[in-house]
Amino acid sequence: RPILLIHGGAGDITDARVEGKFKGIRDALRAAWKHLEPTGAESSSSALDAVEAAVRSMELNESFNAGYGSCLNTAGAVEMEASLMEGREMRAGCVTLLTDVMHPITVARRLMEKRRHVFLGGQAAQELALSTGSEKLPAGALVTDSARQALREFMEQEAKGLDTTFARTELDDARTDPKGD
Amino acid sequence: TVGAVAMDASGLIVAGTSTGGITGKWPGRIGDTPLLGCGTYADNAVGGVSTTGHGETIMRYNLAQRILGAIQHQGLSAQAAAERECQKMTERIGGTGGAIVIDHKGEVGISWTSRRMAWGYVRDGIIHYGINQNEVFQEPL
């Protein structure tokens, strides 16, 4: 029997974000499950397609810390990473320090399919992304108000000398209306 | 962080993980997500894992590899292995996190030491999901 299991992040998830997480989890499962359903034709990649589809769904959803809605670094920028591994031949693709692409998981799959290297980072990963079909988004397109607020709070804590060793991996909902009302 | 593990009708196990990291990380910081054995691992003979939580902790503990090791070498179930290794990681290093696991028999493991972890799975036409300890919701696919 096929099975699909996903997660949408762990940490101090606030009550305000629970429903968004639940909806995103259900949406991702529904988007991905069709790849695991029997079609009558043997597919050698249905688990791969399902995992990629589930992760892509969550990368699009700002309720999750991936793709659109990612946490920000101290420079206020998004730097993303992803990995994908299959258990039959134990092939894998891993990418890090990606910027301005929506779906790092797809870049990881493209690297895995090249069958040459397992892990690329920085400019090389970026070039792989763009050369294998990922769209380059405008700078800052993945930055959300919640992520900016979380970074402001982090900087304030650091300025006060508070311990930020276990910095947040989950964001609060923006507490001010983004339109300024 | 987000992640997924699947087993298809042919028995292929796949695991994937994607993240933006942690707020206030230094530019150039790399976390557990792209590291095999930490954020992701898959081996049809044992199972597949995706992890989430405090990356600096998960990297130092090799969480995904340890969970699969507990299944392979100590005969633990996916659930028991995930629970034990997440707990031991937090006891040993201090940071928190969680993991989702499908073992080679298709059994599920879900565990975390963080305050909450969002998770969900589909089996036999039913979506099971949750975010708090000891709380499971269900609805038809």
XYZ file of C-alpha atoms in Angstrom:
322
model
C 0.000 0.000 0.000
C 1.439 3.407 -0.918
C 1.865 5.916 1.870
C 2.739 9.609 1.961
C 3.903 11.303 5.166
C 4.846 14.983 5.422
C 5.850 17.609 7.974
C 5.543 21.381 7.958
C 8.154 22.374 10.515
C 8.744 22.101 14.250
C 9.230 24.791 16.882
C 7.301 27.424 18.789
C 4.402 27.525 16.360
C 1.930 30.123 17.617
C -1.798 29.447 17.886
C -2.423 31.998 15.133
C -0.487 29.899 12.639
C -1.994 26.501 13.434
C -4.908 26.661 11.016
C -2.659 27.841 8.196
C -0.356 24.912 8.855
C -3.275 22.470 8.876
C -4.659 23.770 5.606
C -1.220 23.695 4.029
C -0.645 20.115 5.192
C -3.980 18.943 3.782
C -3.413 20.828 0.521
C 0.059 19.344 0.105
C -1.161 15.799 0.738
C -3.983 16.189 -1.771
C -1.662 17.733 -4.372
C 0.822 14.888 -4.038
C -1.317 11.818 -3.479
C -2.381 11.476 -7.119
C 1.189 10.451 -7.958
C 0.843 7.407 -5.706
C -2.526 6.208 -6.922
C -2.576 3.072 -9.090
C -2.803 4.055 -12.748
C -2.519 0.628 -14.332
C 0.873 1.579 -15.763
C 3.979 0.836 -13.747
C 5.727 4.072 -12.827
C 9.292 4.055 -11.640
C 9.103 7.512 -10.125
C 5.763 7.855 -8.370
C 7.270 8.219 -4.891
C 9.714 10.771 -6.282
C 6.905 12.708 -7.953
C 4.797 12.580 -4.782
C 7.555 13.847 -2.496
C 8.472 16.623 -4.913
C 4.826 17.644 -5.320
C 4.177 17.727 -1.576
C 7.252 19.841 -0.869
C 6.538 22.178 -3.787
C 3.048 22.774 -2.428
C 4.465 23.814 0.947
C 7.203 25.933 -0.664
C 4.449 28.027 -2.232
C 2.657 28.553 1.075
C 3.841 31.278 3.444
C 2.616 29.254 6.413
C 5.835 27.259 6.073
C 9.508 28.135 6.378
C 10.509 27.156 2.844
C 10.322 28.888 -0.522
C 7.905 31.805 -0.138
C 7.879 32.597 3.581
C 11.427 31.481 4.352
C 13.249 32.850 7.394
C 15.668 35.718 6.742
C 19.380 35.904 7.408
C 21.006 38.865 9.168
C 21.257 40.673 5.832
C 17.494 40.409 5.400
C 17.809 37.926 2.562
C 16.423 34.453 1.893
C 18.960 31.657 1.457
C 17.364 28.259 0.938
C 18.473 24.658 0.843
C 16.965 21.300 0.003
C 17.734 17.638 -0.419
C 16.101 14.637 -2.061
C 17.074 10.977 -1.817
C 15.627 7.769 -3.233
C 16.168 4.451 -1.546
C 16.496 1.961 -4.411
C 19.810 3.065 -5.923
C 20.399 5.544 -3.087
C 20.778 8.459 -5.473
C 20.564 11.937 -3.960
C 20.655 15.623 -4.777
C 21.435 18.342 -2.236
C 21.578 22.106 -2.797
C 22.276 25.042 -0.530
C 22.504 28.848 -0.514
C 19.907 29.193 -3.250
C 18.286 32.584 -3.714
C 15.287 33.866 -5.647
C 13.941 30.523 -6.870
C 10.617 29.212 -5.646
C 11.305 25.474 -5.525
C 14.670 24.327 -4.146
C 13.355 20.745 -3.941
C 13.077 20.661 -7.727
C 16.653 21.906 -8.068
C 17.726 19.068 -5.761
C 15.911 16.581 -7.990
C 17.546 17.972 -11.107
C 20.962 17.530 -9.491
C 20.118 13.957 -8.511
C 19.038 13.189 -12.062
C 22.380 14.451 -13.418
C 24.047 11.492 -11.625
C 27.379 13.315 -11.384
C 27.525 15.127 -8.059
C 25.455 14.901 -4.901
C 25.844 18.353 -3.342
C 26.129 21.810 -4.908
C 26.153 25.138 -3.105
C 26.015 28.849 -3.780
C 26.597 30.137 -7.293
C 26.926 26.648 -8.758
C 23.573 25.622 -7.316
C 22.051 28.841 -8.596
C 23.371 28.210 -12.088
C 22.046 24.656 -12.018
C 18.630 25.962 -10.993
C 18.442 28.447 -13.844
C 19.861 26.049 -16.428
C 17.331 23.341 -15.555
C 14.188 25.403 -15.812
C 13.791 27.276 -12.528
C 12.588 30.841 -12.936
C 14.718 33.585 -11.399
C 12.361 35.643 -9.272
C 12.846 39.364 -8.579
C 15.071 40.048 -5.577
C 13.028 39.925 -2.387
C 10.087 38.107 -3.968
C 10.225 35.347 -1.341
C 10.336 37.742 1.645
C 7.126 38.030 3.679
C 6.034 40.548 6.325
C 6.141 37.791 8.949
C 9.742 37.017 8.080
C 10.724 40.695 8.301
C 9.028 40.984 11.684
C 10.788 37.881 12.995
C 14.151 39.291 11.911
C 13.414 42.636 13.600
C 12.585 40.804 16.836
C 15.733 38.698 16.527
C 17.881 41.807 16.030
C 16.281 43.477 19.049
C 17.023 40.417 21.184
C 20.619 40.369 20.030
C 20.977 44.099 20.696
C 19.764 43.496 24.256
C 22.321 40.737 24.694
C 19.683 38.015 25.034
C 20.538 34.413 24.176
C 19.625 33.685 20.562
C 21.327 30.305 20.370
C 18.081 28.574 19.521
C 16.893 31.164 17.026
C 13.408 30.742 15.711
C 12.605 28.414 12.887
C 8.931 29.352 12.922
C 7.391 32.764 12.279
C 4.539 34.638 13.957
C 1.734 36.165 11.992
C 2.496 39.800 11.239
C 1.115 41.852 14.110
C 0.597 44.962 12.044
C -1.528 45.256 8.979
C 0.835 45.185 6.007
C -1.201 47.941 4.372
C -0.464 50.195 7.346
C -4.042 50.516 8.609
C 11.314 23.522 7.174
C 9.085 21.198 5.226
C 9.595 17.578 4.319
C 8.015 14.502 2.832
C 8.614 10.760 2.800
C 6.745 8.396 0.496
C 6.638 4.724 -0.333
C 4.977 3.803 -3.620
C 3.407 0.570 -4.793
C 6.750 -0.669 -6.131
C 8.302 -0.314 -2.664
C 10.449 2.691 -3.582
C 11.075 4.967 -0.593
C 11.874 8.642 -1.220
C 12.592 11.438 1.267
C 12.884 15.171 0.617
C 13.346 18.288 2.737
C 13.386 22.024 1.979
C 13.953 25.046 4.172
C 14.725 28.705 4.628
C 16.783 27.924 7.740
C 16.543 30.005 10.890
C 15.844 33.672 11.463
C 18.989 35.735 11.922
C 21.377 33.139 10.533
C 24.658 34.419 9.184
C 24.803 34.688 5.398
C 26.368 31.485 4.118
C 25.142 29.371 7.030
C 24.211 25.831 6.044
C 21.858 23.752 8.158
C 20.871 20.119 8.441
C 18.345 20.115 5.612
C 20.721 19.452 2.682
C 22.941 17.067 4.646
C 22.287 13.370 4.104
C 21.952 11.573 7.419
C 20.942 14.771 9.165
C 17.932 16.307 7.400
C 17.149 13.571 4.897
C 17.900 9.928 4.195
C 16.358 7.053 2.251
C 17.332 3.407 1.911
C 14.757 0.884 0.731
C 16.311 -1.741 2.999
C 15.610 0.336 6.116
C 13.363 3.356 5.546
C 13.172 7.074 4.815
C 13.441 10.085 7.115
C 12.939 13.852 6.932
C 13.745 16.020 9.954
C 12.985 19.545 11.146
C 13.920 21.767 14.048
C 17.132 23.349 15.286
C 19.628 22.617 12.534
C 22.789 23.079 14.578
C 21.489 20.411 16.951
C 20.295 17.992 14.261
C 23.601 18.211 12.373
C 25.639 17.412 15.441
C 23.451 14.426 16.267
C 23.006 13.019 12.721
C 19.346 12.586 13.535
C 18.125 10.878 10.343
C 20.985 8.385 10.325
C 20.515 7.569 14.012
C 16.807 6.881 13.559
C 17.471 4.489 10.679
C 20.274 2.879 12.668
C 17.863 2.215 15.523
C 15.486 0.499 13.079
C 18.165 -1.494 11.266
C 20.449 -2.565 14.065
C 18.216 -2.587 17.112
C 14.959 -3.696 15.556
C 12.911 -0.735 16.770
C 9.697 0.242 15.042
C 9.653 3.463 13.064
C 7.703 5.159 15.844
C 9.913 3.872 18.655
C 13.079 4.821 16.784
C 11.858 8.348 16.048
C 10.762 8.880 19.648
C 13.950 7.544 21.171
C 16.382 9.390 18.938
C 14.566 12.756 19.102
C 14.551 12.488 22.893
C 18.183 11.445 23.089
C 19.188 14.276 20.774
C 17.538 16.880 22.970
C 18.911 15.330 26.164
C 22.432 15.186 24.734
C 22.689 18.499 22.896
C 19.839 20.662 24.138
C 18.160 21.781 20.943
C 14.811 20.451 19.836
C 13.442 18.998 16.654
C 11.348 16.306 15.097
C 11.281 13.647 12.417
C 8.950 11.752 10.158
C 9.815 8.179 9.195
C 8.520 5.426 6.925
C 10.286 2.124 7.474
C 10.825 -0.632 4.905
C 7.595 -2.322 6.009
C 5.613 0.859 5.347
C 5.071 1.668 9.009
C 5.002 5.314 10.085
C 6.960 7.124 12.798
C 6.254 10.709 13.866
C 7.953 12.338 16.852
C 9.236 15.702 18.052
C 10.678 17.394 21.121
C 9.823 20.933 20.002
C 6.658 22.487 21.367
C 4.791 21.695 18.187
C 5.347 20.003 14.836
C 2.922 20.095 11.922
C 2.553 16.682 10.283
C 0.137 14.692 8.157
C -0.132 11.475 6.196
C -2.451 9.695 3.816
C -3.221 6.034 4.022
C -6.218 4.130 2.680
C -8.033 7.283 1.641
C -7.839 9.032 4.988
C -5.792 12.122 5.880
C -4.394 11.998 9.415
C -2.831 15.219 10.699
C -1.864 17.109 13.829
C 0.428 19.628 15.476
C 0.245 18.976 19.251
C 1.396 15.902 21.154
C -1.279 13.174 21.507
C -3.696 14.904 19.143
C -4.743 13.473 15.766
C -7.366 14.771 13.360
C -8.757 12.814 10.432
C -10.720 13.577 7.308
C -11.358 11.837 3.991
C -8.848 12.472 1.248
